Coordinates of C-alpha atoms in Angstrom, one line a residue:
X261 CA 87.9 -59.2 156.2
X262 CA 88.0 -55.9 154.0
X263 CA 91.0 -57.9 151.9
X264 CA 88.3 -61.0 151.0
X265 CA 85.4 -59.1 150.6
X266 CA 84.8 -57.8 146.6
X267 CA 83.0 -54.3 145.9
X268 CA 82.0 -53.8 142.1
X269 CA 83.8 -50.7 140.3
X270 CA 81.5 -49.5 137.8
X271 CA 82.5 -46.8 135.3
X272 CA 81.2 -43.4 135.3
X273 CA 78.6 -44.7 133.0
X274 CA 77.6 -47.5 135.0
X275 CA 79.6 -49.5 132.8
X276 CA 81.6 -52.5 135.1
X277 CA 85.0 -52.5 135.2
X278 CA 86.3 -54.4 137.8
X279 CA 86.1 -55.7 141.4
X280 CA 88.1 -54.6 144.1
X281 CA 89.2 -55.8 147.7
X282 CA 86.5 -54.1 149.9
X283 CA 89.3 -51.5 151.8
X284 CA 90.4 -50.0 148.2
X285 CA 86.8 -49.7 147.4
X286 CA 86.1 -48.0 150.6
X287 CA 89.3 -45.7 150.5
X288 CA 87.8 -44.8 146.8
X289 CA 84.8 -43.6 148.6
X290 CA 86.2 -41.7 151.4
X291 CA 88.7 -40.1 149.0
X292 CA 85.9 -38.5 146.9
X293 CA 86.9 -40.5 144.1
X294 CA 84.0 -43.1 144.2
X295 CA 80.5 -43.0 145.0
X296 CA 78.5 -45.5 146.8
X297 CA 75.5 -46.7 144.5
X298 CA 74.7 -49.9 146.7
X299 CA 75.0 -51.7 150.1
X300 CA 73.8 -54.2 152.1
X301 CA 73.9 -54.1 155.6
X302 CA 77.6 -54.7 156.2
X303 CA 79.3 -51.8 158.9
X304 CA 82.3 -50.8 158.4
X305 CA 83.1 -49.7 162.5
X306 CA 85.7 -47.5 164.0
X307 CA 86.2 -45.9 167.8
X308 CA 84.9 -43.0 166.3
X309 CA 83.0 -44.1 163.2
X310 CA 80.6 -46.3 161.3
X311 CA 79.3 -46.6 157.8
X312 CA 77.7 -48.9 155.2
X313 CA 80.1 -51.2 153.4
X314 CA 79.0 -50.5 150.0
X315 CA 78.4 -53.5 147.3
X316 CA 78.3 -51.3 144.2
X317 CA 80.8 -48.4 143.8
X318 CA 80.9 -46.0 141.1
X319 CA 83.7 -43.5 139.7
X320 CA 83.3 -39.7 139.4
X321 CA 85.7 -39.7 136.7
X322 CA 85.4 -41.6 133.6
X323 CA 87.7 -44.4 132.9
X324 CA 88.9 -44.5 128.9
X325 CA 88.9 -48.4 128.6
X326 CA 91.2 -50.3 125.7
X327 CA 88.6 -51.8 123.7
X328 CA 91.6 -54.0 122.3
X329 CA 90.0 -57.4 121.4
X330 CA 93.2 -59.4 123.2
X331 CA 93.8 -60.6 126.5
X332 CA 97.0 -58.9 128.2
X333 CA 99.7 -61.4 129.0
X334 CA 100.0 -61.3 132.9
X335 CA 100.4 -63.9 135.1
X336 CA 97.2 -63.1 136.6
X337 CA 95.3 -64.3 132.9
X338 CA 98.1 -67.0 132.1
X339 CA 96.3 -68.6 135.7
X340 CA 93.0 -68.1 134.6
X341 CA 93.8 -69.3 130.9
X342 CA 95.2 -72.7 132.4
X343 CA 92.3 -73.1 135.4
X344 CA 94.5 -72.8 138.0
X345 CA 95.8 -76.1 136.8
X346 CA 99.5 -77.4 136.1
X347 CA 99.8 -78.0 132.9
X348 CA 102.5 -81.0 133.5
X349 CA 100.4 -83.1 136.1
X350 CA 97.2 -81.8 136.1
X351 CA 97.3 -80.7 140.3
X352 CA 95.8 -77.9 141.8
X353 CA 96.3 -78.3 145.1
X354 CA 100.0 -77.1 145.0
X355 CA 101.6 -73.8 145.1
X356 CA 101.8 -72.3 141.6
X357 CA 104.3 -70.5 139.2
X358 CA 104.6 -69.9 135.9
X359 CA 106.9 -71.7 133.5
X360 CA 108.5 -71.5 130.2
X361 CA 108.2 -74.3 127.6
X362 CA 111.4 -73.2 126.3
X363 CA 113.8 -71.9 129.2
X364 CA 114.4 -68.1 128.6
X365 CA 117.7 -68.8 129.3
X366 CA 117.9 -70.8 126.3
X367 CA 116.4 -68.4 124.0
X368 CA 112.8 -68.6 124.9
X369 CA 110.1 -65.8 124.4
X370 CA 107.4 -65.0 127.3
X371 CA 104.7 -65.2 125.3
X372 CA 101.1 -66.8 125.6
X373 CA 102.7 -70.1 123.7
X374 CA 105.6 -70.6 125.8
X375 CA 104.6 -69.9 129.0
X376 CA 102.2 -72.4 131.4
X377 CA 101.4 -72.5 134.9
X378 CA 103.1 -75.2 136.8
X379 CA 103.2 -76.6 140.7
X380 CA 106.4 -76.1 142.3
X381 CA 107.3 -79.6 142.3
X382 CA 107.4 -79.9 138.5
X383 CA 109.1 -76.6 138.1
X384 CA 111.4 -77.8 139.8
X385 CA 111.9 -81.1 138.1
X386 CA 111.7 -79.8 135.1
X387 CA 114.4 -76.7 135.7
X388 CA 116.5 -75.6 133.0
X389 CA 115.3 -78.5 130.3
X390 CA 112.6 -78.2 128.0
X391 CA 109.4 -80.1 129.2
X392 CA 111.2 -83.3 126.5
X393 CA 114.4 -83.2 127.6
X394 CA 112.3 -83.9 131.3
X395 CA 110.4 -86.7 130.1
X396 CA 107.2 -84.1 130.9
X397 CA 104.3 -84.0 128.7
X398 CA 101.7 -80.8 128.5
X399 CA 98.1 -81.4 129.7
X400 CA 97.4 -79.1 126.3
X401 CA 99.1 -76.9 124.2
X402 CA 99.1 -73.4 125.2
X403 CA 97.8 -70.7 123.3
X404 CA 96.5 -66.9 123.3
X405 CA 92.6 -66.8 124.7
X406 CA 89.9 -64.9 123.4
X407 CA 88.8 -62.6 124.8
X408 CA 84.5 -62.0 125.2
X409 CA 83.0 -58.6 125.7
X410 CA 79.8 -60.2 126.7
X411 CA 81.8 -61.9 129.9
X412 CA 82.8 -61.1 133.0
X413 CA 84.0 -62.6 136.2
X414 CA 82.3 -63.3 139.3
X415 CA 84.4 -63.9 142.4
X416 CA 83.4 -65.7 145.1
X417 CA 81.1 -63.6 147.8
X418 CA 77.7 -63.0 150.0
X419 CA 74.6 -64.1 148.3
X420 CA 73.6 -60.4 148.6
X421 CA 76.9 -59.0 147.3
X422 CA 76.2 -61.3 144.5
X423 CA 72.8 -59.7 143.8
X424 CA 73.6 -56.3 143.9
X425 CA 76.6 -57.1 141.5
X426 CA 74.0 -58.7 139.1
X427 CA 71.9 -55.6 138.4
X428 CA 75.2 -54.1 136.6
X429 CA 76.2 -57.0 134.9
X430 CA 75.9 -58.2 131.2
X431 CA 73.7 -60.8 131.0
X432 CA 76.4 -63.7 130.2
X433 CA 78.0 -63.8 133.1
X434 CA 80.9 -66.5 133.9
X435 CA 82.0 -67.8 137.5
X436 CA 85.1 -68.8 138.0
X437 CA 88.7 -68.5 136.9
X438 CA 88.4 -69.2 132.8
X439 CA 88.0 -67.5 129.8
X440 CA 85.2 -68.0 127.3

């Protein structure tokens, strides 16, 4: 359960930066590195031990963030960028990778234009061939997202995580896995 559940990580300035699994967010807490700014209800339980789960977790040092106005490349964003989606059929129910356009083998870069996410099967069909040479068409063209400051990510979670999490939020918020 502490692996599914999400705790907002806000900056020492209340600023958000991120959401965590629950157990990080509690080991933040209980390692003096964190302080708990909100919970609701959820016990955390031990033989010896039991405490509030908290919701809304706050640093006691501050983080220095890259105000860079580009996404990194990571195979976490090159998901989100392509909705989960592969970009050859279109499923989502398969398990995903990432694949080149242009095999690296045959001189290609990892960059945000050559690289998609794909379901194993076409992966594999596709192999060492570029997505022509496989008869394989793109859903669409890959390219570098934007990034906006005035987004951020909501993962899935209890209605009243959800509304604690709001509170320290920018107002334009986005659900889900894309960019905007």
């Amino acid at each position: 359960m502490l692996d599914s559940l999400k705790i907002l990580v806000l900056n020492y300035t209340y600023e958000p930066l991120q959401f965590c699994c629950a157990k990080r967010g509690l080991l933040m807490v209980l390692s003096g590195r964190a302080e708990e700014i909100e919970s609701d209800g959820y016990v955390i339980r031990s033989p010896s031990l039991s405490f509030p789960l908290p919701t809304v977790i706050r640093v006691l040092k501050i983080v220095n963030r890259n105000r860079r106005k580009q996404v990194a490349f990571s195979k976490k964003n090159i998901l989100r960028r392509d909705n989960y989606t592969c970009q050859y059929c279109g499923e989502r129910e398969h398990l995903l990778t990432v694949d080149h356009i242009m095999p690296k083998s045959r001189g290609g870069k990892t960059s945000w234009t050559n690289v998609v996410v794909a379901c194993k099967p076409c992966n594999l069909k596709k192999g060492n061939r570029t997505a022509a040479e496989a008869n394989m068409k793109l859903v669409k063209k890959p390219t570098r997202p934007e990034f906006n400051f005035h987004s951020f990510l909501i993962p899935e979670g209890p209605p009243s995580h959800i509304a604690s999490w709001k509170k320290y939020l920018p107002h334009t918020v986005v659900r889900g896995p894309s960019f905007n």
